[in-house]
PDB file of C-alpha atoms in Angstrom:
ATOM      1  CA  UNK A   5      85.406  93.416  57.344  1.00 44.00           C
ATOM      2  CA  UNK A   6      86.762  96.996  56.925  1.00 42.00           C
ATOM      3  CA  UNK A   7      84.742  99.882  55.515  1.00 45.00           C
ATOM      4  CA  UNK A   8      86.596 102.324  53.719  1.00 46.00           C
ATOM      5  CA  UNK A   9      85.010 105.786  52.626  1.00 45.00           C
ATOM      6  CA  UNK A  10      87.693 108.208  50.402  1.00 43.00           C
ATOM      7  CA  UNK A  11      86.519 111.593  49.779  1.00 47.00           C
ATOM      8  CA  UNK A  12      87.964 113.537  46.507  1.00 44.00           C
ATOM      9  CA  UNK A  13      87.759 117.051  45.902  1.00 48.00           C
ATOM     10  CA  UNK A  14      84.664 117.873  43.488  1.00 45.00           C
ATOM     11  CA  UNK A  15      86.154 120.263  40.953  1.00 46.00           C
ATOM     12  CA  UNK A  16      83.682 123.435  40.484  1.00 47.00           C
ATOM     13  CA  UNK A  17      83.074 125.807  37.751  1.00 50.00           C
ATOM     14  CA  UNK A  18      84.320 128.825  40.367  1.00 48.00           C
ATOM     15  CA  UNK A  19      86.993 130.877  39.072  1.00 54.00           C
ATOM     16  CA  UNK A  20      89.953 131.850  41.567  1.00 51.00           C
ATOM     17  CA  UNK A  21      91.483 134.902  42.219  1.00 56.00           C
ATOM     18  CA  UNK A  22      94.784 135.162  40.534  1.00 56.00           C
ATOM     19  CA  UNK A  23      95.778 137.547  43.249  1.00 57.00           C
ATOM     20  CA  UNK A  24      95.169 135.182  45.992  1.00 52.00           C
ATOM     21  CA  UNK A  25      96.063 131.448  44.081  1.00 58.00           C
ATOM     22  CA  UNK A  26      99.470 131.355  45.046  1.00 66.00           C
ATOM     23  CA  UNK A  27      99.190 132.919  48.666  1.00 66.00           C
ATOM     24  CA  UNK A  28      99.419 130.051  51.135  1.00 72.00           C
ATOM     25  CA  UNK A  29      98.567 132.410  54.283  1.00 80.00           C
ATOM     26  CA  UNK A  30      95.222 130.860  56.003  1.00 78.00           C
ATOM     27  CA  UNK A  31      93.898 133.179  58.409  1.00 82.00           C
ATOM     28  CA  UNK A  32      91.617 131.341  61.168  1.00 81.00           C
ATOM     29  CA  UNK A  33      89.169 132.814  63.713  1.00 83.00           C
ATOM     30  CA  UNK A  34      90.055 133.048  67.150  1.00 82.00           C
ATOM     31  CA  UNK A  35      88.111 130.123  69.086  1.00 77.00           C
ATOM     32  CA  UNK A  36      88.273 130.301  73.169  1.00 76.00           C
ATOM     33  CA  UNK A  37      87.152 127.138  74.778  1.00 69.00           C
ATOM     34  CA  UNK A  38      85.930 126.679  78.594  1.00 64.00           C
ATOM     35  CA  UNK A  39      85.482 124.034  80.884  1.00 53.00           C
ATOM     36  CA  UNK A  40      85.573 122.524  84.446  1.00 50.00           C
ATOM     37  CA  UNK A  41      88.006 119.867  85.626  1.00 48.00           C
ATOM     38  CA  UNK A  42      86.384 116.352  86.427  1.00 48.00           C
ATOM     39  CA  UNK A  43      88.719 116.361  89.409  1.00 51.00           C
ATOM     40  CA  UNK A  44      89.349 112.697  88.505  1.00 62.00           C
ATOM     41  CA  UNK A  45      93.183 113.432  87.388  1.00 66.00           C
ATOM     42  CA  UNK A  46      95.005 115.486  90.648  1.00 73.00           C
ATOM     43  CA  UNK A  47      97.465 117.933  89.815  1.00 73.00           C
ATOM     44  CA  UNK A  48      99.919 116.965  93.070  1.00 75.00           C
ATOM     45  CA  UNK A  49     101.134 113.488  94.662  1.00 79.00           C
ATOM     46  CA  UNK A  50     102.659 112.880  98.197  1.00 75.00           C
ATOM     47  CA  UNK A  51     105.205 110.233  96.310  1.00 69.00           C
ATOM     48  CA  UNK A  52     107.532 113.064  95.434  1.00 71.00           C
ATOM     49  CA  UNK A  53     109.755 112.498  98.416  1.00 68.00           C
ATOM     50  CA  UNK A  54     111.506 115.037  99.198  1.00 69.00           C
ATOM     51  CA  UNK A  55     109.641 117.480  97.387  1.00 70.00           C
ATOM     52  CA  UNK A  56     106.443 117.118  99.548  1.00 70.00           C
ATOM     53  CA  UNK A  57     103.276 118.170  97.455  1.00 70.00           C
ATOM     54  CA  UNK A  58     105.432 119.122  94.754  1.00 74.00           C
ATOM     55  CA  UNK A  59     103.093 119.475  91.068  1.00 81.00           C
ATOM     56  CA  UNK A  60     103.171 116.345  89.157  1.00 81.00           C
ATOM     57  CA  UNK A  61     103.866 118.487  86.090  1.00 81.00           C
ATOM     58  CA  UNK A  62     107.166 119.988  88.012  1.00 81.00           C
ATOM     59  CA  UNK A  63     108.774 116.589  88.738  1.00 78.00           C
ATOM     60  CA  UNK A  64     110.448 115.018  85.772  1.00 77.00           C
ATOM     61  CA  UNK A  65     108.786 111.403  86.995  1.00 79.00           C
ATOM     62  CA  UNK A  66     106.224 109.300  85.819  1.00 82.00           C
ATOM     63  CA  UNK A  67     103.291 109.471  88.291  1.00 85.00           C
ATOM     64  CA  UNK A  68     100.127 108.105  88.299  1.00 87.00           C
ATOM     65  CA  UNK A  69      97.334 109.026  90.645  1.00 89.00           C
ATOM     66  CA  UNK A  70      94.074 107.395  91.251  1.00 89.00           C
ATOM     67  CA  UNK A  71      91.707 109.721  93.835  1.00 88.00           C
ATOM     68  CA  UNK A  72      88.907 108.328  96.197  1.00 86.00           C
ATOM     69  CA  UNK A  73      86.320 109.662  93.764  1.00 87.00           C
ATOM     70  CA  UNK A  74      88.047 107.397  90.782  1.00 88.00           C
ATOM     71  CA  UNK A  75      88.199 103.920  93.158  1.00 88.00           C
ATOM     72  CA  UNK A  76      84.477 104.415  94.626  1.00 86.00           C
ATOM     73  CA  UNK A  77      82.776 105.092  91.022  1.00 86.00           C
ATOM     74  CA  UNK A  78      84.393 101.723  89.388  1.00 86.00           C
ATOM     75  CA  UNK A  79      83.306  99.521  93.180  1.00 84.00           C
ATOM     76  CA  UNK A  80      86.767  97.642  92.863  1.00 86.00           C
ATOM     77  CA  UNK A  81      87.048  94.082  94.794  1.00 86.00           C
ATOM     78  CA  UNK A  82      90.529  94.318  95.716  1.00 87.00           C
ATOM     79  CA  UNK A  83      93.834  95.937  94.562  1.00 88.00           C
ATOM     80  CA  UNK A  84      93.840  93.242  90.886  1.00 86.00           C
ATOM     81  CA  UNK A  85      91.002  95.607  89.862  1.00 87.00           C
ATOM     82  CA  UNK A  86      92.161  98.866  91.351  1.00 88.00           C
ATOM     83  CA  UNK A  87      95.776  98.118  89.378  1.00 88.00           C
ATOM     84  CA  UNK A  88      93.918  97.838  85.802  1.00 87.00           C
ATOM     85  CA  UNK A  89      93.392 101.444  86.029  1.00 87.00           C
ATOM     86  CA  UNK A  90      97.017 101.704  85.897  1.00 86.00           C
ATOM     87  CA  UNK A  91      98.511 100.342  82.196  1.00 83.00           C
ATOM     88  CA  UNK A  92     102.004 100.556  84.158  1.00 84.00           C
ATOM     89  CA  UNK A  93     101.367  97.832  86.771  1.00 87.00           C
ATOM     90  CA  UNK A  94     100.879  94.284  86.176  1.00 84.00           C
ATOM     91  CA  UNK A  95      99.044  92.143  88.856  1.00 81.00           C
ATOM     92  CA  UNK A  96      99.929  89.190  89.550  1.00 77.00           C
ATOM     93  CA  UNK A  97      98.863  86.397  92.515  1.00 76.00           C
ATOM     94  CA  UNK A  98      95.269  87.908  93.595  1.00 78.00           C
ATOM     95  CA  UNK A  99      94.618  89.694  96.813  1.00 80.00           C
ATOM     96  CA  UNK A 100      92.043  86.980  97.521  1.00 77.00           C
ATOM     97  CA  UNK A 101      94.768  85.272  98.083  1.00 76.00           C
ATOM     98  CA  UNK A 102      96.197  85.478 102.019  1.00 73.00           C
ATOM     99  CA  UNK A 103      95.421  89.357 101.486  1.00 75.00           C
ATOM    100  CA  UNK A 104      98.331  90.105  99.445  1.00 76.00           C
ATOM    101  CA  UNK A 105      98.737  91.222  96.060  1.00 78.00           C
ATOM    102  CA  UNK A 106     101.447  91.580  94.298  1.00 79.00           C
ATOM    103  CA  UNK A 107     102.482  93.896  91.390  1.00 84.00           C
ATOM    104  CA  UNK A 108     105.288  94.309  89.008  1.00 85.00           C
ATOM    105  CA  UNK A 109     106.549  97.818  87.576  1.00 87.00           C
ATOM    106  CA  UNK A 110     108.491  97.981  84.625  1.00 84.00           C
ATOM    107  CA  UNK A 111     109.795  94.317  84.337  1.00 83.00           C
ATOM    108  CA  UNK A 112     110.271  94.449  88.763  1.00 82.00           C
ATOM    109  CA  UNK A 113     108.544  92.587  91.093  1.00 80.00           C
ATOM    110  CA  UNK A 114     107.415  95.374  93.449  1.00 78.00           C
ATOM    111  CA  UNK A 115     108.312  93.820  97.117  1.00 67.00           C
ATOM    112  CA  UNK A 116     107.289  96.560  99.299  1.00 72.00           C
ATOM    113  CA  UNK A 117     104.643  99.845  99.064  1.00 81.00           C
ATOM    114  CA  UNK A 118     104.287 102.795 101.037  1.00 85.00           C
ATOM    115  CA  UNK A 119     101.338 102.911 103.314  1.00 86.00           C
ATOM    116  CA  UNK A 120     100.817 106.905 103.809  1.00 86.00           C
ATOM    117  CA  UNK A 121     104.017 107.978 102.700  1.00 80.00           C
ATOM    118  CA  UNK A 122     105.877 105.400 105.493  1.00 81.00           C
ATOM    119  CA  UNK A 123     107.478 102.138 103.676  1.00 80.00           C
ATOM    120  CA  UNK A 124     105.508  99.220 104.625  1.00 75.00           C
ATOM    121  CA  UNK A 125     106.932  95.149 104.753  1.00 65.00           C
ATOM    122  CA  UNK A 126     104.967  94.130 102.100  1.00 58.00           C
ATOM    123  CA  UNK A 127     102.982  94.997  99.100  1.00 54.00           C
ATOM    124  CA  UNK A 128      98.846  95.255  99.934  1.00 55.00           C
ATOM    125  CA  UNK A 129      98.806  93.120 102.965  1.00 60.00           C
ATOM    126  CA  UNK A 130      96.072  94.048 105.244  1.00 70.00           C
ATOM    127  CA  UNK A 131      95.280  97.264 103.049  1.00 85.00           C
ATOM    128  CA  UNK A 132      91.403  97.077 101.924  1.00 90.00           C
ATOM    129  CA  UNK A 133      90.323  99.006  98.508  1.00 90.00           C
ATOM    130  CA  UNK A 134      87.776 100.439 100.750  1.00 92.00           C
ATOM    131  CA  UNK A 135      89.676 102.112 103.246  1.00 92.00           C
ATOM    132  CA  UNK A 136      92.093 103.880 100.173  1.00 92.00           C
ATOM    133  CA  UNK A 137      91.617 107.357 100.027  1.00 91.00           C
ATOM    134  CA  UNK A 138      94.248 107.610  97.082  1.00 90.00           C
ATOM    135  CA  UNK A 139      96.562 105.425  94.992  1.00 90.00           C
ATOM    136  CA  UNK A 140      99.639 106.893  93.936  1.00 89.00           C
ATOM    137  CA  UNK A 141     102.008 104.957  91.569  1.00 88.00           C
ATOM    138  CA  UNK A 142     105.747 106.543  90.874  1.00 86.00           C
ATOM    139  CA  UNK A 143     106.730 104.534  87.697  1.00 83.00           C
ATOM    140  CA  UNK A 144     110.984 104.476  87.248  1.00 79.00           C
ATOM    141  CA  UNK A 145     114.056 104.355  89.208  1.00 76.00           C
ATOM    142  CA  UNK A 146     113.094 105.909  92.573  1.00 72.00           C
ATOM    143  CA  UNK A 147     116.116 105.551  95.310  1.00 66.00           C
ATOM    144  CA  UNK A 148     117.166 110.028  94.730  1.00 67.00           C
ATOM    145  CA  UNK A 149     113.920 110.530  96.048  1.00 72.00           C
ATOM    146  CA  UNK A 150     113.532 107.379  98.807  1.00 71.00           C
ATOM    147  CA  UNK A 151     116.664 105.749  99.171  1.00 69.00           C
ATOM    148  CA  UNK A 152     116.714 101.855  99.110  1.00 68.00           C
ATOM    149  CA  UNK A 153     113.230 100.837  97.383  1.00 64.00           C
ATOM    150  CA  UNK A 154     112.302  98.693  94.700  1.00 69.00           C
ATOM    151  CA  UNK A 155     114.374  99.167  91.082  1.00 79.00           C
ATOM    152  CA  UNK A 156     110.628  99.840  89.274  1.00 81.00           C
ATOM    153  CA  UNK A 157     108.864 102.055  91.165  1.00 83.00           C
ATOM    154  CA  UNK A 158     107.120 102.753  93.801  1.00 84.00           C
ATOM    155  CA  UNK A 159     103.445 102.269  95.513  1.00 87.00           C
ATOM    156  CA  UNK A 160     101.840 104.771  98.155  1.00 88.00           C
ATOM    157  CA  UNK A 161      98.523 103.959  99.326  1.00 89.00           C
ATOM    158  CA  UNK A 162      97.148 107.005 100.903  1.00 90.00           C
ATOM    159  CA  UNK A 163      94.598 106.028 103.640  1.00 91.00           C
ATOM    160  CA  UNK A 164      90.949 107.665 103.802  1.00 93.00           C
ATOM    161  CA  UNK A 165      91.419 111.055 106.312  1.00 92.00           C
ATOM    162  CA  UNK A 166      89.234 112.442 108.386  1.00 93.00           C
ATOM    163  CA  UNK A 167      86.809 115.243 107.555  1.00 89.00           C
ATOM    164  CA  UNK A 168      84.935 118.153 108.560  1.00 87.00           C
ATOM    165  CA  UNK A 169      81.920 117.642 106.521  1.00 88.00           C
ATOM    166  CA  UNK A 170      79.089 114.949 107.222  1.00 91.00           C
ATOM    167  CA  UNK A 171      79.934 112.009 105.702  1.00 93.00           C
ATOM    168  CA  UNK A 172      76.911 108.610 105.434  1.00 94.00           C
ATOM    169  CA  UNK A 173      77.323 106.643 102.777  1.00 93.00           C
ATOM    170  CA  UNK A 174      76.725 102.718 102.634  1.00 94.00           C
ATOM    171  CA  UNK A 175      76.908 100.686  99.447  1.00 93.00           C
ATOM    172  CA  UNK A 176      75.532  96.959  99.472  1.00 93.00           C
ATOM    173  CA  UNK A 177      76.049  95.108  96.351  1.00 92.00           C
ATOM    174  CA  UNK A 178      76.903  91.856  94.748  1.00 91.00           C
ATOM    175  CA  UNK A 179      80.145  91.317  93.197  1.00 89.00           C
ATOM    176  CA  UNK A 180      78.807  87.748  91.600  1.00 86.00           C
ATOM    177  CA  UNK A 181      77.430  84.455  92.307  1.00 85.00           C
ATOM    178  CA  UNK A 182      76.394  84.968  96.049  1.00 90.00           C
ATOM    179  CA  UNK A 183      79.668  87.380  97.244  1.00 90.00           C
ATOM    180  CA  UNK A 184      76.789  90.019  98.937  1.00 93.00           C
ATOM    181  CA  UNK A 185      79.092  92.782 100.594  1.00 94.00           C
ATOM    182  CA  UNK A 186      78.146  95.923 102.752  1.00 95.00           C
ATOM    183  CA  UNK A 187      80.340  98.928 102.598  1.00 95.00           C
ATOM    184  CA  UNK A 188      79.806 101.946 105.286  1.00 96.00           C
ATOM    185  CA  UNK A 189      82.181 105.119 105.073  1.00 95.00           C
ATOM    186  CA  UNK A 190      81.475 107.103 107.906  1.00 95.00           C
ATOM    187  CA  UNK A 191      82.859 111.071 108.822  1.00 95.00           C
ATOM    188  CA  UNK A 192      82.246 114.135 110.592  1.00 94.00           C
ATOM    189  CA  UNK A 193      83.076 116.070 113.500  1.00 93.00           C
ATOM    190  CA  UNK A 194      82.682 115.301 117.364  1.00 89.00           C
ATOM    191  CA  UNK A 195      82.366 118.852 118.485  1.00 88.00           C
ATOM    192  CA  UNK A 196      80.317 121.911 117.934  1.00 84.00           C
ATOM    193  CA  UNK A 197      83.886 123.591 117.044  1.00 85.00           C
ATOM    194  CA  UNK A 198      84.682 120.962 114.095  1.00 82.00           C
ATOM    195  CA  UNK A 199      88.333 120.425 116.100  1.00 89.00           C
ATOM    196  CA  UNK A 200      88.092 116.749 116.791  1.00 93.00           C
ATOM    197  CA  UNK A 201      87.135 114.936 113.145  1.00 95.00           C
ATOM    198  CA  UNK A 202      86.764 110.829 112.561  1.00 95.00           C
ATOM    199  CA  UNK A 203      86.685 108.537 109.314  1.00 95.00           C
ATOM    200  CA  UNK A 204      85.315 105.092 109.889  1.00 96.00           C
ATOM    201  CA  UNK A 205      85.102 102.376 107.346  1.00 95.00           C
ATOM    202  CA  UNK A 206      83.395  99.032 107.877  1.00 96.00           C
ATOM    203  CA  UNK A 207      82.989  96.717 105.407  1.00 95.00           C
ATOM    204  CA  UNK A 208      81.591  93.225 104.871  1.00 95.00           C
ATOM    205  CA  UNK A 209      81.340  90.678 102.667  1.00 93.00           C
ATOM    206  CA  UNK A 210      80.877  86.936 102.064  1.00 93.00           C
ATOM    207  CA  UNK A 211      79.319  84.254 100.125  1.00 91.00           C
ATOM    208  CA  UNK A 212      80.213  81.584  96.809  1.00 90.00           C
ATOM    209  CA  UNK A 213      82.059  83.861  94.194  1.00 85.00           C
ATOM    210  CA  UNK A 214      81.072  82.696  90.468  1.00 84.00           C
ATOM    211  CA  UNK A 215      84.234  80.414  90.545  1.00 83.00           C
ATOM    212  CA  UNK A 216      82.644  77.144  91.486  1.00 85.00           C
ATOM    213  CA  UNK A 217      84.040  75.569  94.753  1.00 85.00           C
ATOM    214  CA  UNK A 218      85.525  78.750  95.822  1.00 84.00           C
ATOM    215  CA  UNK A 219      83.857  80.888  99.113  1.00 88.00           C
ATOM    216  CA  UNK A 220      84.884  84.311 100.354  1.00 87.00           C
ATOM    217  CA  UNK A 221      84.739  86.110 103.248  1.00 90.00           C
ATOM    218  CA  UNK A 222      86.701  89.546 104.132  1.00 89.00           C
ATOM    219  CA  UNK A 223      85.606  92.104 106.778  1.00 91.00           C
ATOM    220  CA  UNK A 224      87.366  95.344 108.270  1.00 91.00           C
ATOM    221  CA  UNK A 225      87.398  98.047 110.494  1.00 93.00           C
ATOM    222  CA  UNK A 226      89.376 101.188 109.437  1.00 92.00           C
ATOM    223  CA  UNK A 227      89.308 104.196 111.926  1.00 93.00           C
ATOM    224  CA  UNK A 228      90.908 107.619 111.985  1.00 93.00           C
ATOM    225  CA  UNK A 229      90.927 110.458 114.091  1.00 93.00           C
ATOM    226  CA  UNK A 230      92.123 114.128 114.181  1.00 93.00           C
ATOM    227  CA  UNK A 231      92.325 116.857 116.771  1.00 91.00           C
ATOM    228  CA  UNK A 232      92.874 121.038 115.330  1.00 87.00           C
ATOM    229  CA  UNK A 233      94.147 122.863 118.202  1.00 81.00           C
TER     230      UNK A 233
END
């Protein structure tokens, strides 16, 4: 049922100014507004070819970016989830599946991503949701800016990098039925001049999913290291 509420003007005894009743000049007040990004939506992308770190506002592309702080708040399973953020990409077989997902952009069965900027064989294999730093989709034709690649776009899965501040964090859970993971992202630096920094991911998980009959198990070990002369 749909609830609809029209509002009529109430005609008043006020008189109006014959000077001012034809004069269709409205003069507004000057309103300034204020605010902090969420730092959810980037401004740049590394899937500009090319370009480099180009803005995504100076490239005349379609490109969709999805930062760490986006992929740890919604705790996705596996790429199926991570790709729902993204209207343009349709997933099809599951990741649970052999560890490969697949995805299809505009109408194109998306063969082959980019695993930090360098073209991988194939599409999500071996590439954990928890080790993704950021998720960068370039939606359209795509071969100025990379050559031979796939007709609807293409996918760049930006790896977790190391870092100079202190990083423990460990998330257990329950993604349903009895699937209990364990999720430990791990950074800092090695020396007392912050030269040498590491990243380490571990993750595990296991257990019945809520799919009867059907039993999980994925575990990984993602490590990075980098020296500042």
């Amino acid at each position: 049922a749909m609830l609809m509420l029209l509002l009529s003007p109430i005609a008043s005894g006020a008189e109006t100014d014959p000077d001012t009743r034809d004069d269709p000049t409205v003069t507004l007040e000057q309103v300034e507004a204020t605010g902090t990004a969420t730092g959810l939506k980037p401004e740049d992308a590394t899937t500009t070819g090319p370009w480099g770190n180009r803005r995504i506002l100076d490239t005349p592309y379609s490109i969709t970016v999805l930062r760490d702080e986006l992929i740890e708040s919604v705790s996705a399973q596996n790429l199926d989830q991570l790709f729902q953020l993204a209207p343009q990409v349709q997933a099809g077989q599951s990741q649970d599946i052999n560890n490969i997902a697949q995805a299809t952009l505009r109408g194109f069965n998306v063969a082959r991503a980019y695993l930090n900027g360098v073209q991988n064989n194939s599409l999500g294999m071996s590439v954990f949701v928890e080790e993704i730093g950021q998720l960068e989709i370039f939606n359209g034709l795509s071969g100025f800016l990379f050559g031979p690649s796939p007709v609807g776009g293409v996918i760049n899965y930006q790896l977790k990098r190391p870092t100079g501040d202190n990083l423990r964090s460990v998330t257990i859970g329950n993604y349903g039925g009895q699937q209990y993971f364990v999720h430990a992202d791990l950074g800092g630096t090695v020396d007392s001049q912050g030269r040498f920094r590491y990243r380490l991911n571990l993750l595990k998980q296991d257990g019945d999913t809520p799919i009867d009959d059907q039993q999980l198990e994925r575990g990984m070990v993602s490590a990075s290291m980098a020296w500042d002369p």
